[in-house]
PDB file of C-alpha atoms and ligand atoms in Angstrom:
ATOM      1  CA  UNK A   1       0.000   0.000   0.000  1.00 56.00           C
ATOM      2  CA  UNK A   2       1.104   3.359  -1.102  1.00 59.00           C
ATOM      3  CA  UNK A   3       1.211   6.035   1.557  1.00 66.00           C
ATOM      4  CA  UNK A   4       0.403   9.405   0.828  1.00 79.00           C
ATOM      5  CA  UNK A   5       2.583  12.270   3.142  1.00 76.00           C
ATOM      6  CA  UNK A   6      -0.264  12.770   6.063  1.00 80.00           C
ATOM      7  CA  UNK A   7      -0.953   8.627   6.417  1.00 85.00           C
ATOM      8  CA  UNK A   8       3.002   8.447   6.664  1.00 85.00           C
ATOM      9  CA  UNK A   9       2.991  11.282   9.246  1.00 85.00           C
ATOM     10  CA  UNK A  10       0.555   9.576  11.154  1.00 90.00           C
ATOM     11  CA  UNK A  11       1.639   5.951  10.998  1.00 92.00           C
ATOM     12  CA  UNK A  12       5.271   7.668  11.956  1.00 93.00           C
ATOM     13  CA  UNK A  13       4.207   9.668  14.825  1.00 93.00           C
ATOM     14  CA  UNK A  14       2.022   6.630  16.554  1.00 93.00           C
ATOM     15  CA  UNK A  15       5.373   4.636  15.944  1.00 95.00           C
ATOM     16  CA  UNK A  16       7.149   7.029  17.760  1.00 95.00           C
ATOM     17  CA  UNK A  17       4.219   7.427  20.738  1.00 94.00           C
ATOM     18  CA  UNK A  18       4.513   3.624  21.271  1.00 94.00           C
ATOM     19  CA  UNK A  19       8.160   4.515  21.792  1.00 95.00           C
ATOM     20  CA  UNK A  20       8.429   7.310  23.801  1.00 95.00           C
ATOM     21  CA  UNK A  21       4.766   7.301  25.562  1.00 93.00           C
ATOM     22  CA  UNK A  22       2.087   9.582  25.252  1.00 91.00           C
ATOM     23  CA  UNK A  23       2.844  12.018  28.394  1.00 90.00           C
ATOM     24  CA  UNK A  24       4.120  15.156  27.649  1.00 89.00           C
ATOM     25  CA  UNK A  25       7.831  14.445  28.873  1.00 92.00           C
ATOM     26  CA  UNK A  26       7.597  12.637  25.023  1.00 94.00           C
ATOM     27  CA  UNK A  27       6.999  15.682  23.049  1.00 96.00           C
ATOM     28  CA  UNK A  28      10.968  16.798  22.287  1.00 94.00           C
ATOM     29  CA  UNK A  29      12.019  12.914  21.806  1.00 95.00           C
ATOM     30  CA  UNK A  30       8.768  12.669  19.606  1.00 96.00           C
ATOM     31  CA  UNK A  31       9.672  15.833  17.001  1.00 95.00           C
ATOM     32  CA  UNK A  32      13.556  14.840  17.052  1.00 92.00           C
ATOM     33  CA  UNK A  33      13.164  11.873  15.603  1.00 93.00           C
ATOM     34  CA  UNK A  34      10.136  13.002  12.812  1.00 92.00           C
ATOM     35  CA  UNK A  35      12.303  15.500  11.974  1.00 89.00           C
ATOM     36  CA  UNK A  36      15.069  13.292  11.407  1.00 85.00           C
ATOM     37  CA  UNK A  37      13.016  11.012   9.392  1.00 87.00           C
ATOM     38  CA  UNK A  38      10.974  14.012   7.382  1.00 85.00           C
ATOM     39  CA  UNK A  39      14.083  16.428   7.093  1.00 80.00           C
ATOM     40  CA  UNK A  40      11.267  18.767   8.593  1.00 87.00           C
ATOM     41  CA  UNK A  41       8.414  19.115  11.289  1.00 92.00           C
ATOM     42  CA  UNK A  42       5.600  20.173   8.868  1.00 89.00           C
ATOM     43  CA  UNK A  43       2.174  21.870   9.620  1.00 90.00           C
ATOM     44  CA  UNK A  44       0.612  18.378   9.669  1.00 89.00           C
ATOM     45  CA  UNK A  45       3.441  16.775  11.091  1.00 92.00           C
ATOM     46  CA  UNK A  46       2.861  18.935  14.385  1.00 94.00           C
ATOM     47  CA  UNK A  47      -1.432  18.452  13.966  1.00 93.00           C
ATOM     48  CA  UNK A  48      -0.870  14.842  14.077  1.00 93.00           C
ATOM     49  CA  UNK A  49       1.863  15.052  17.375  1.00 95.00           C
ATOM     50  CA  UNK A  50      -0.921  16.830  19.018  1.00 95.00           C
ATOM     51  CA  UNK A  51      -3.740  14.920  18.468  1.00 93.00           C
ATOM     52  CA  UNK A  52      -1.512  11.782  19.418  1.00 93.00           C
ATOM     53  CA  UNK A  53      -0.827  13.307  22.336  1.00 94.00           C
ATOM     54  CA  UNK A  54      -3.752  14.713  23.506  1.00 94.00           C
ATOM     55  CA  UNK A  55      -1.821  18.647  23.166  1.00 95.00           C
ATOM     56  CA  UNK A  56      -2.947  21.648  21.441  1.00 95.00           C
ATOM     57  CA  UNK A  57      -1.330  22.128  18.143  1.00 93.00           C
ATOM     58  CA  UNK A  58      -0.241  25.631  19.706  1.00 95.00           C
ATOM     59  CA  UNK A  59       1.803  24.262  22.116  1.00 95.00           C
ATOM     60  CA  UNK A  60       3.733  21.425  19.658  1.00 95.00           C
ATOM     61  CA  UNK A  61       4.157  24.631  17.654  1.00 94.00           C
ATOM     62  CA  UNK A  62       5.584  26.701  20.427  1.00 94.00           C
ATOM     63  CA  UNK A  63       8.189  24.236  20.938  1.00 94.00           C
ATOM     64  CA  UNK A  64       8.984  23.766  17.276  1.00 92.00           C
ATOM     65  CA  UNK A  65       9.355  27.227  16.857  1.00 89.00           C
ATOM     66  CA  UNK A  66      11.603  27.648  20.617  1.00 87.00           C
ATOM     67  CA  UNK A  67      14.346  24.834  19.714  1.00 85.00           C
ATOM     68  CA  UNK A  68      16.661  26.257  17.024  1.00 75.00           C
ATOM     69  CA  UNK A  69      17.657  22.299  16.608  1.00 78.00           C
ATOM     70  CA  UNK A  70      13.839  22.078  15.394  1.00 87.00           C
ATOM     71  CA  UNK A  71      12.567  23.503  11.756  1.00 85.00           C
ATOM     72  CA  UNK A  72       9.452  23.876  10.089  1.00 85.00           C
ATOM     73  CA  UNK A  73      11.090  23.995   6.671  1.00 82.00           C
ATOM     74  CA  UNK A  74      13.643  21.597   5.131  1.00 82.00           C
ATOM     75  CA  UNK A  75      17.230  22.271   6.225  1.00 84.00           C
ATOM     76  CA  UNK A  76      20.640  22.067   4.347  1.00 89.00           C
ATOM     77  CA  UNK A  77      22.558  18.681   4.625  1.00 89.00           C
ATOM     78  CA  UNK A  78      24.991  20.568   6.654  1.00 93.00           C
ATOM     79  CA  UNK A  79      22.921  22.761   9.732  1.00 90.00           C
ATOM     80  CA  UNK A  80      25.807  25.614  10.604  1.00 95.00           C
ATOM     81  CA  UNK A  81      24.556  26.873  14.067  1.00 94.00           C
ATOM     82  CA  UNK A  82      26.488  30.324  14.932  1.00 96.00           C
ATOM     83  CA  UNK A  83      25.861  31.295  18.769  1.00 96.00           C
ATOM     84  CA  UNK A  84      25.110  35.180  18.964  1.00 95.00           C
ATOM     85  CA  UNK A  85      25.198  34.744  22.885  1.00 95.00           C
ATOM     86  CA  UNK A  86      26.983  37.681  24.600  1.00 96.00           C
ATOM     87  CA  UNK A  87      30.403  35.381  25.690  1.00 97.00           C
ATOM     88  CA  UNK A  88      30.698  34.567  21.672  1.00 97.00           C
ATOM     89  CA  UNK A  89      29.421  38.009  20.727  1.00 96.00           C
ATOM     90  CA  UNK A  90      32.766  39.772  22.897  1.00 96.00           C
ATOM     91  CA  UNK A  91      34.996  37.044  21.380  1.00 96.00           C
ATOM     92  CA  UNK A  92      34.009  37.743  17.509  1.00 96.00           C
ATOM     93  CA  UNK A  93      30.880  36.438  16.209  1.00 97.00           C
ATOM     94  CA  UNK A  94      30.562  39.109  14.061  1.00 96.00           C
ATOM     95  CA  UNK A  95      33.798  38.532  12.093  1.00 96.00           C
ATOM     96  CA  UNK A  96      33.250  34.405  12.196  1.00 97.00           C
ATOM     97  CA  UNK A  97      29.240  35.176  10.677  1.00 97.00           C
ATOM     98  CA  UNK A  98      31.001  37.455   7.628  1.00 96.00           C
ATOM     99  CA  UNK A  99      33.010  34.799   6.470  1.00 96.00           C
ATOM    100  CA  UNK A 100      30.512  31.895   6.882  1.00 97.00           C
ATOM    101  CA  UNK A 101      28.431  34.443   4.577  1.00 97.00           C
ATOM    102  CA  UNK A 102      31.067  35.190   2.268  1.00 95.00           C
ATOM    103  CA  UNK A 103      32.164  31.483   2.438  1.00 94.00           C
ATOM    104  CA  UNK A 104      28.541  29.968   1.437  1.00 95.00           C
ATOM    105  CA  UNK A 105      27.328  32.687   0.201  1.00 95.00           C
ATOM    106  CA  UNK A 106      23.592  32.526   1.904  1.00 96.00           C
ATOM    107  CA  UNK A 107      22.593  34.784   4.717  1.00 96.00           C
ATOM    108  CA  UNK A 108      21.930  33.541   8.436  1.00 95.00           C
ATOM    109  CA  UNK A 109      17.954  31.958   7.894  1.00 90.00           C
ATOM    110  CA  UNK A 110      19.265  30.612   4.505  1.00 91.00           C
ATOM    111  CA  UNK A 111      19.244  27.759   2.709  1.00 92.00           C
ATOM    112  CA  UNK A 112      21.749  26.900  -0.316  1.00 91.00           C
ATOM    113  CA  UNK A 113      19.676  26.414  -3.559  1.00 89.00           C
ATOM    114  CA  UNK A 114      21.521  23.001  -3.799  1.00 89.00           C
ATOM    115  CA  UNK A 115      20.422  22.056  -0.591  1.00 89.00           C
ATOM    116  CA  UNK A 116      23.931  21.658   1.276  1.00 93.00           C
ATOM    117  CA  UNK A 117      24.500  24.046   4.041  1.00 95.00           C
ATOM    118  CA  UNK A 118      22.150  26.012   6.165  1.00 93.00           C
ATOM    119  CA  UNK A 119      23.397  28.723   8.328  1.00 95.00           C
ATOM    120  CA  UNK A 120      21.482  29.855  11.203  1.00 92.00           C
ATOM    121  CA  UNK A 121      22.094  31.599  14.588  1.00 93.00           C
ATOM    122  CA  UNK A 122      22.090  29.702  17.725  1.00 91.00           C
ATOM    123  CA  UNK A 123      21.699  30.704  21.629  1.00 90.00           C
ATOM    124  CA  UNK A 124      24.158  30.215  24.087  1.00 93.00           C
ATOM    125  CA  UNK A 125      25.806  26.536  23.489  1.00 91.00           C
ATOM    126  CA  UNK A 126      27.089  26.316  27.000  1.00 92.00           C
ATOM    127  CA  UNK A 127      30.826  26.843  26.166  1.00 93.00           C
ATOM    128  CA  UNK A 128      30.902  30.361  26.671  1.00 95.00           C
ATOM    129  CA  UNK A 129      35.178  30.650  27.940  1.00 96.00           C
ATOM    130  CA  UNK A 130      35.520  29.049  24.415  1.00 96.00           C
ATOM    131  CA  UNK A 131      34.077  31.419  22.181  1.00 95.00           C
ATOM    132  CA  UNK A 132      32.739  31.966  19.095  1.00 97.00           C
ATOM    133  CA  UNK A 133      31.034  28.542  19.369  1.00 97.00           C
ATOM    134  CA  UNK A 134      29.261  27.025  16.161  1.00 96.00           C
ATOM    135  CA  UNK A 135      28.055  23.628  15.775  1.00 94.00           C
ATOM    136  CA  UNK A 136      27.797  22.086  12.713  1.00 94.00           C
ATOM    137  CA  UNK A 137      25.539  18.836  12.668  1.00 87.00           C
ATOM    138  CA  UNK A 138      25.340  18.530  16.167  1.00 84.00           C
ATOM    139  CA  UNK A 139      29.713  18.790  16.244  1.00 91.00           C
ATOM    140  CA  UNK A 140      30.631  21.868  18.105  1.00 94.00           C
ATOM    141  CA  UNK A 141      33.441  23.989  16.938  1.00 96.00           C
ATOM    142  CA  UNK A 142      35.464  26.591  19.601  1.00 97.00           C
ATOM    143  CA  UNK A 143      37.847  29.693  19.094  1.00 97.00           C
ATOM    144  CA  UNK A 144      36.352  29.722  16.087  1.00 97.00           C
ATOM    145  CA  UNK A 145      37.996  32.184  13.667  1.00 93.00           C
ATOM    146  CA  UNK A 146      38.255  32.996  10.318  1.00 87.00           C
ATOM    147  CA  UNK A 147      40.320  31.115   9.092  1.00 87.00           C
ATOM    148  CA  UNK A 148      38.872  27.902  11.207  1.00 93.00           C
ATOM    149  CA  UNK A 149      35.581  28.572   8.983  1.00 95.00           C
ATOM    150  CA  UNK A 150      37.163  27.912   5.822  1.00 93.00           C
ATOM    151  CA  UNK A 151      38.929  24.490   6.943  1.00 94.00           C
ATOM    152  CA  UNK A 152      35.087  23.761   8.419  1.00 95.00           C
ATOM    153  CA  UNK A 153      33.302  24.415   5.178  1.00 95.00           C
ATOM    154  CA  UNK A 154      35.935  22.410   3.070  1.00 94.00           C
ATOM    155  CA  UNK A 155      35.838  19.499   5.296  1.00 93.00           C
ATOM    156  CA  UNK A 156      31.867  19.488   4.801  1.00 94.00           C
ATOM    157  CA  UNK A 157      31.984  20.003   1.128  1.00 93.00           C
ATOM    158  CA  UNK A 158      34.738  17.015   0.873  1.00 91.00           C
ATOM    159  CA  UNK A 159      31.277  14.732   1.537  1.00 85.00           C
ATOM    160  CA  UNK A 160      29.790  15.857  -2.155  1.00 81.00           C
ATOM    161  CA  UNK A 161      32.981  14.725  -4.049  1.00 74.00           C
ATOM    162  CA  UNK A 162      34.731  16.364  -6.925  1.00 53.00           C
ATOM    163  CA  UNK A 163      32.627  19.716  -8.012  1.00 51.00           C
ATOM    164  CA  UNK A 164      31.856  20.600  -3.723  1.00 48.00           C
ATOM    165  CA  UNK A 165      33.877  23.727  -3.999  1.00 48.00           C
ATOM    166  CA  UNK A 166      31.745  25.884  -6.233  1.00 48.00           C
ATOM    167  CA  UNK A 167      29.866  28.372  -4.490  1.00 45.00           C
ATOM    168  CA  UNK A 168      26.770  27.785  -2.947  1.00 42.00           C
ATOM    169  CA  UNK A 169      23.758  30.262  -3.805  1.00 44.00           C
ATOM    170  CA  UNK A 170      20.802  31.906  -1.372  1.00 44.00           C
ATOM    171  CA  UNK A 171      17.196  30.401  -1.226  1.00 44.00           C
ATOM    172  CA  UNK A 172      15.931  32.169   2.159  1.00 43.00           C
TER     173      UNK A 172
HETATM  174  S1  FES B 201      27.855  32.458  24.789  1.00 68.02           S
HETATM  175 FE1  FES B 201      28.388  31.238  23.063  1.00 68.02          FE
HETATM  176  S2  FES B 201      28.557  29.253  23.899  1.00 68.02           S
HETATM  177 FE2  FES B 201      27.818  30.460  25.560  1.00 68.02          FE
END
């Protein structure tokens, strides 16, 4: 039988309630993992998390939207998190978010067009002495400089093979 995207949501999201349970201590476990199987937590995604667990959609929505680790629209293969938290801020985030720009060529809340990188800014990532802190799929960077970005963003584009280093173009 052929699913269509709303019968998937919902045969994925009971899946996942057998899992984790169906109190409210389930909700984050819940959305991680439909995100990592849907690349996104859609509108219908979060209609069917509620109704499984007995939430208003409001609320799954308020924590979607709270979590920068959580999206309502498909990310980049590579999710580059840049805290803004005062700590970073003093130690350079400014100059570290100019070359990730310049390097990718998107703007923080953008997506490349070919789908590779995302670059987005993060709260506090609790290694504030080490500053700027950026995590790139769930690996966090420290002292991040410059120079550091560039050796970052060719390590990721080593994983598409031979034509990774042309640039990458916006689609906010
Ligand atoms: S302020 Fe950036 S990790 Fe805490």
């Amino acid at each position: 039988m052929i699913l269509n995207q709303q019968q998937k949501a919902q045969a994925d999201v009971r899946e996942l309630v057998a899992r984790f349970g169906r109190d409210r201590s389930a909700l984050l476990p819940v959305l991680q993992e439909l995100q990592k199987r849907h690349g996104a937590i859609q509108d219908f995604d979060m209609q069917v998390v509620a109704d499984e667990l007995g939430l208003h959609p409001a609320e799954v929505y308020g924590v979607v939207s709270f979590y920068a680790f959580l999206h309502h629209e498909p990310r980049g293969r590579f999710q580059i998190l840049l805290c803004r938290t005062i700590s970073c801020d003093l130690a350079g985030t400014a100059r570290v978010a100019r070359q990730l720009e310049n390097e990718l060529g998107i703007p923080f809340g953008g997506t490349s067009r070919d789908g590779r990188f995302s670059l987005e800014w993060a709260s506090c990532l609790g290694l504030c002495d080490q500053g700027p802190a950026i995590l790139v799929n769930g690996t966090v960077y420290t002292r991040v400089g410059p120079e550091t970005v560039h050796t970052i963003i060719e390590d990721c584009r080593k994983v598409f093979g031979a034509h990774a280093a042309q640039p990458a173009h916006a689609a906010v």
